[in-house]
PDB file of C-alpha atoms in Angstrom:
ATOM      1  CA  MET A   1      -6.740  31.729   7.165  1.00 43.00           C
ATOM      2  CA  HIS A   2      -8.787  28.803   8.827  1.00 49.00           C
ATOM      3  CA  MET A   3      -9.373  29.253  12.535  1.00 52.00           C
ATOM      4  CA  ASP A   4      -7.208  26.428  13.922  1.00 61.00           C
ATOM      5  CA  THR A   5      -4.238  27.404  11.670  1.00 64.00           C
ATOM      6  CA  PRO A   6      -1.558  28.633  13.857  1.00 66.00           C
ATOM      7  CA  LYS A   7       0.139  32.016  12.997  1.00 78.00           C
ATOM      8  CA  LEU A   8       3.855  31.453  12.165  1.00 81.00           C
ATOM      9  CA  PRO A   9       6.224  31.926  13.394  1.00 87.00           C
ATOM     10  CA  LEU A  10       5.232  29.739  16.468  1.00 87.00           C
ATOM     11  CA  THR A  11       7.014  28.568  19.780  1.00 89.00           C
ATOM     12  CA  PHE A  12       5.495  26.166  22.102  1.00 89.00           C
ATOM     13  CA  ALA A  13       6.318  23.437  24.609  1.00 91.00           C
ATOM     14  CA  PRO A  14       4.954  19.999  23.401  1.00 88.00           C
ATOM     15  CA  ASP A  15       2.151  18.727  25.470  1.00 89.00           C
ATOM     16  CA  ALA A  16      -1.031  16.791  25.041  1.00 86.00           C
ATOM     17  CA  GLU A  17      -3.063  19.605  24.121  1.00 88.00           C
ATOM     18  CA  ASN A  18      -0.965  20.509  20.997  1.00 85.00           C
ATOM     19  CA  GLY A  19       0.007  17.239  19.231  1.00 86.00           C
ATOM     20  CA  ARG A  20      -1.300  18.686  15.900  1.00 86.00           C
ATOM     21  CA  LYS A  21       1.172  21.487  16.191  1.00 88.00           C
ATOM     22  CA  LEU A  22       4.038  19.111  17.018  1.00 88.00           C
ATOM     23  CA  ARG A  23       3.141  17.112  13.947  1.00 86.00           C
ATOM     24  CA  ASP A  24       2.921  20.179  11.682  1.00 88.00           C
ATOM     25  CA  ALA A  25       6.363  20.904  13.147  1.00 89.00           C
ATOM     26  CA  PHE A  26       7.701  17.520  12.362  1.00 87.00           C
ATOM     27  CA  GLY A  27       6.614  18.016   8.802  1.00 87.00           C
ATOM     28  CA  LYS A  28       8.707  21.022   8.267  1.00 89.00           C
ATOM     29  CA  PHE A  29      11.596  18.313   7.691  1.00 90.00           C
ATOM     30  CA  ALA A  30      11.658  17.027   4.292  1.00 91.00           C
ATOM     31  CA  THR A  31      12.019  13.352   3.919  1.00 93.00           C
ATOM     32  CA  GLY A  32      11.868  10.699   1.349  1.00 94.00           C
ATOM     33  CA  ILE A  33       9.480   7.819   1.217  1.00 96.00           C
ATOM     34  CA  THR A  34       9.822   4.256   2.133  1.00 97.00           C
ATOM     35  CA  LEU A  35       7.504   1.103   1.682  1.00 97.00           C
ATOM     36  CA  ILE A  36       8.679  -1.572   4.157  1.00 98.00           C
ATOM     37  CA  THR A  37       7.570  -5.016   3.219  1.00 98.00           C
ATOM     38  CA  CYS A  38       7.624  -8.338   5.113  1.00 97.00           C
ATOM     39  CA  ALA A  39       6.187 -11.771   4.880  1.00 94.00           C
ATOM     40  CA  GLY A  40       2.713 -11.953   6.074  1.00 91.00           C
ATOM     41  CA  THR A  41       0.470 -15.039   6.872  1.00 89.00           C
ATOM     42  CA  ASP A  42      -1.545 -14.273   3.837  1.00 86.00           C
ATOM     43  CA  GLY A  43       0.969 -13.051   1.466  1.00 88.00           C
ATOM     44  CA  PRO A  44       2.955  -9.845   1.197  1.00 94.00           C
ATOM     45  CA  ILE A  45       2.439  -7.088   3.599  1.00 95.00           C
ATOM     46  CA  THR A  46       3.801  -3.540   3.228  1.00 96.00           C
ATOM     47  CA  ILE A  47       3.613  -0.371   5.405  1.00 97.00           C
ATOM     48  CA  VAL A  48       4.679   3.211   4.634  1.00 97.00           C
ATOM     49  CA  ALA A  49       7.403   4.939   6.562  1.00 95.00           C
ATOM     50  CA  ASN A  50       9.295   8.189   6.153  1.00 91.00           C
ATOM     51  CA  SER A  51      10.996   7.714   9.346  1.00 94.00           C
ATOM     52  CA  PHE A  52      14.010   5.568   7.787  1.00 96.00           C
ATOM     53  CA  SER A  53      17.679   6.650   8.497  1.00 96.00           C
ATOM     54  CA  SER A  54      20.890   5.184   8.078  1.00 96.00           C
ATOM     55  CA  VAL A  55      22.775   4.528  11.471  1.00 97.00           C
ATOM     56  CA  SER A  56      26.442   2.812  10.711  1.00 96.00           C
ATOM     57  CA  ILE A  57      28.443   2.035   7.563  1.00 95.00           C
ATOM     58  CA  ASP A  58      30.397  -0.770   9.251  1.00 96.00           C
ATOM     59  CA  PRO A  59      28.509  -2.469  10.357  1.00 97.00           C
ATOM     60  CA  ALA A  60      25.677  -1.557   7.777  1.00 96.00           C
ATOM     61  CA  LEU A  61      22.705  -0.698   9.895  1.00 98.00           C
ATOM     62  CA  VAL A  62      19.465   1.225   9.376  1.00 98.00           C
ATOM     63  CA  LEU A  63      16.519   2.154  11.275  1.00 98.00           C
ATOM     64  CA  TRP A  64      12.779   2.761  11.075  1.00 98.00           C
ATOM     65  CA  CYS A  65      10.133   3.723  13.297  1.00 97.00           C
ATOM     66  CA  LEU A  66       6.796   1.479  13.967  1.00 98.00           C
ATOM     67  CA  ASP A  67       3.787   3.051  15.527  1.00 97.00           C
ATOM     68  CA  HIS A  68       2.474   1.074  18.326  1.00 97.00           C
ATOM     69  CA  ALA A  69      -1.269   2.091  17.305  1.00 96.00           C
ATOM     70  CA  SER A  70      -0.813   0.636  13.848  1.00 96.00           C
ATOM     71  CA  ASN A  71      -3.133  -1.981  12.665  1.00 94.00           C
ATOM     72  CA  ARG A  72       0.164  -3.425  11.036  1.00 96.00           C
ATOM     73  CA  TYR A  73       2.018  -3.253  14.133  1.00 96.00           C
ATOM     74  CA  ASP A  74       2.137  -7.081  14.957  1.00 95.00           C
ATOM     75  CA  PRO A  75       3.380  -8.634  11.717  1.00 96.00           C
ATOM     76  CA  PHE A  76       6.089  -5.999  11.607  1.00 97.00           C
ATOM     77  CA  ALA A  77       7.268  -5.930  15.090  1.00 96.00           C
ATOM     78  CA  ASN A  78       7.671  -9.617  14.887  1.00 95.00           C
ATOM     79  CA  ALA A  79       9.480  -9.688  11.466  1.00 97.00           C
ATOM     80  CA  GLN A  80      12.997 -11.321  11.747  1.00 97.00           C
ATOM     81  CA  HIS A  81      13.678  -9.977   8.073  1.00 98.00           C
ATOM     82  CA  TYR A  82      12.273  -7.186   5.950  1.00 98.00           C
ATOM     83  CA  ALA A  83      13.042  -5.047   3.309  1.00 98.00           C
ATOM     84  CA  ILE A  84      13.231  -1.339   2.742  1.00 98.00           C
ATOM     85  CA  HIS A  85      12.366   0.047  -0.373  1.00 98.00           C
ATOM     86  CA  VAL A  86      13.065   3.898  -1.226  1.00 97.00           C
ATOM     87  CA  LEU A  87      10.313   5.043  -3.676  1.00 96.00           C
ATOM     88  CA  HIS A  88      11.050   7.142  -6.889  1.00 96.00           C
ATOM     89  CA  ALA A  89       8.815   9.872  -8.075  1.00 96.00           C
ATOM     90  CA  GLY A  90       6.677   7.765 -10.350  1.00 94.00           C
ATOM     91  CA  GLN A  91       5.326   5.936  -7.241  1.00 95.00           C
ATOM     92  CA  THR A  92       2.909   7.947  -5.850  1.00 95.00           C
ATOM     93  CA  ASP A  93      -0.144   5.510  -6.482  1.00 94.00           C
ATOM     94  CA  LEU A  94       1.843   2.618  -5.061  1.00 94.00           C
ATOM     95  CA  CYS A  95       2.567   4.718  -1.890  1.00 95.00           C
ATOM     96  CA  ASN A  96      -1.103   5.758  -1.484  1.00 95.00           C
ATOM     97  CA  ALA A  97      -2.164   2.222  -2.037  1.00 95.00           C
ATOM     98  CA  ALA A  98       0.091   0.823   0.417  1.00 95.00           C
ATOM     99  CA  ALA A  99      -0.821   3.803   3.039  1.00 95.00           C
ATOM    100  CA  LYS A 100      -4.501   2.208   2.839  1.00 96.00           C
ATOM    101  CA  ASP A 101      -4.224  -1.426   2.498  1.00 95.00           C
ATOM    102  CA  ALA A 102      -1.391  -3.596   3.839  1.00 95.00           C
ATOM    103  CA  GLN A 103      -1.895  -6.076   1.459  1.00 93.00           C
ATOM    104  CA  ALA A 104      -1.888  -3.722  -1.773  1.00 94.00           C
ATOM    105  CA  LEU A 105       1.225  -5.783  -3.054  1.00 92.00           C
ATOM    106  CA  THR A 106      -0.018  -8.979  -4.669  1.00 81.00           C
ATOM    107  CA  ALA A 107       2.406 -12.009  -5.694  1.00 73.00           C
ATOM    108  CA  ALA A 108       2.569 -10.583  -9.089  1.00 72.00           C
ATOM    109  CA  ASP A 109       4.146  -7.265  -8.129  1.00 80.00           C
ATOM    110  CA  VAL A 110       7.038  -8.704  -6.150  1.00 91.00           C
ATOM    111  CA  SER A 111       9.811 -11.220  -6.109  1.00 95.00           C
ATOM    112  CA  VAL A 112      10.535 -12.896  -2.846  1.00 95.00           C
ATOM    113  CA  ASN A 113      13.976 -13.279  -1.063  1.00 96.00           C
ATOM    114  CA  SER A 114      15.366 -16.424   0.455  1.00 96.00           C
ATOM    115  CA  HIS A 115      13.905 -15.445   3.821  1.00 96.00           C
ATOM    116  CA  GLY A 116      10.161 -14.825   2.070  1.00 95.00           C
ATOM    117  CA  VAL A 117      10.643 -11.153   2.177  1.00 97.00           C
ATOM    118  CA  PRO A 118       8.769  -9.465  -0.750  1.00 96.00           C
ATOM    119  CA  LEU A 119      10.913  -7.527  -2.850  1.00 97.00           C
ATOM    120  CA  ILE A 120       9.832  -4.475  -5.123  1.00 95.00           C
ATOM    121  CA  GLU A 121      12.156  -4.530  -8.057  1.00 89.00           C
ATOM    122  CA  ASP A 122      11.585  -0.931  -9.323  1.00 92.00           C
ATOM    123  CA  CYS A 123      12.683   1.421  -6.510  1.00 95.00           C
ATOM    124  CA  LEU A 124      15.372   3.799  -5.818  1.00 96.00           C
ATOM    125  CA  ALA A 125      16.989   1.725  -3.349  1.00 97.00           C
ATOM    126  CA  ARG A 126      16.442  -1.481  -1.646  1.00 97.00           C
ATOM    127  CA  PHE A 127      17.774  -2.722   1.712  1.00 98.00           C
ATOM    128  CA  GLU A 128      17.191  -6.377   2.527  1.00 98.00           C
ATOM    129  CA  CYS A 129      17.574  -6.453   6.546  1.00 98.00           C
ATOM    130  CA  ARG A 130      17.459  -8.895   9.294  1.00 98.00           C
ATOM    131  CA  ARG A 131      16.487  -7.220  12.732  1.00 98.00           C
ATOM    132  CA  VAL A 132      18.866  -6.690  15.115  1.00 98.00           C
ATOM    133  CA  ALA A 133      17.236  -4.458  17.873  1.00 97.00           C
ATOM    134  CA  VAL A 134      13.938  -2.846  18.884  1.00 97.00           C
ATOM    135  CA  HIS A 135      13.730   0.104  21.181  1.00 97.00           C
ATOM    136  CA  VAL A 136      10.725   1.486  22.632  1.00 98.00           C
ATOM    137  CA  ALA A 137      10.499   5.124  22.191  1.00 97.00           C
ATOM    138  CA  GLY A 138       7.349   6.661  23.119  1.00 95.00           C
ATOM    139  CA  ASP A 139       4.553   5.342  21.288  1.00 95.00           C
ATOM    140  CA  HIS A 140       6.824   3.935  18.214  1.00 97.00           C
ATOM    141  CA  ASP A 141       9.254   1.061  18.136  1.00 98.00           C
ATOM    142  CA  ILE A 142      12.792   1.834  16.795  1.00 98.00           C
ATOM    143  CA  ILE A 143      13.669  -0.852  14.592  1.00 98.00           C
ATOM    144  CA  VAL A 144      17.272  -1.400  13.933  1.00 98.00           C
ATOM    145  CA  GLY A 145      18.193  -3.842  10.788  1.00 98.00           C
ATOM    146  CA  ALA A 146      21.445  -5.011   9.728  1.00 98.00           C
ATOM    147  CA  VAL A 147      21.586  -4.660   5.976  1.00 98.00           C
ATOM    148  CA  ASP A 148      22.424  -8.165   4.193  1.00 98.00           C
ATOM    149  CA  ARG A 149      21.920  -6.819   0.445  1.00 97.00           C
ATOM    150  CA  VAL A 150      21.205  -3.723  -1.278  1.00 97.00           C
ATOM    151  CA  HIS A 151      19.927  -2.779  -4.838  1.00 97.00           C
ATOM    152  CA  MET A 152      19.951   1.006  -6.111  1.00 97.00           C
ATOM    153  CA  GLN A 153      19.231   2.610  -9.592  1.00 96.00           C
ATOM    154  CA  ASP A 154      19.071   6.363 -10.522  1.00 95.00           C
ATOM    155  CA  GLY A 155      15.915   8.550 -10.541  1.00 94.00           C
ATOM    156  CA  ALA A 156      14.127  11.289  -8.699  1.00 94.00           C
ATOM    157  CA  PRO A 157      12.989  10.311  -5.237  1.00 96.00           C
ATOM    158  CA  LEU A 158       9.501  10.770  -3.799  1.00 96.00           C
ATOM    159  CA  THR A 159       9.276  12.938  -0.925  1.00 95.00           C
ATOM    160  CA  PHE A 160       7.145  13.804   2.118  1.00 93.00           C
ATOM    161  CA  TYR A 161       6.844  17.470   3.100  1.00 90.00           C
ATOM    162  CA  GLY A 162       4.363  19.414   5.188  1.00 89.00           C
ATOM    163  CA  GLY A 163       1.825  16.366   5.014  1.00 88.00           C
ATOM    164  CA  LYS A 164       1.941  16.087   1.270  1.00 91.00           C
ATOM    165  CA  ILE A 165       3.682  13.938  -1.269  1.00 91.00           C
ATOM    166  CA  GLY A 166       5.760  15.434  -4.030  1.00 91.00           C
ATOM    167  CA  ALA A 167       9.123  14.782  -5.702  1.00 88.00           C
ATOM    168  CA  LEU A 168      12.465  16.185  -6.312  1.00 82.00           C
ATOM    169  CA  LYS A 169      14.275  16.471  -9.717  1.00 77.00           C
ATOM    170  CA  PRO A 170      17.536  14.814  -9.990  1.00 69.00           C
TER     171      PRO A 170
END
């Protein structure tokens, strides 16, 4: 066992000294993985997020969270229109590329909707959104979007658990 690995079970009050433990605890919640796209000044840009959630059916609202420290913060914080793509199990390479490079998508990889938002065609679900609210919450913004258009298909989801990418069988 590594010296920094805490013995489980573990109970603690979150503070500045145990941020890694808190991050590990958050990682106990398995999520899907999304790529969010918007139009950038030099072409399509993307960011990986697992902080996606549905909010409301009527009206159709979703949210995702954007880290203030992200080098992609400005374009996404200012985007009035964006798309959230739920990735399928075969998109690990795309996820890894987008995590490393905001401009991992080229114009050849995407189509563009009437608002100039880059759209990935091959994903489990896609939500084309317009921003309706931003709430500052700690070191992130909670971005709420109204869903204008949805695309979906069958397949197995790409997942994130314990800091690792995986997949579920449908």
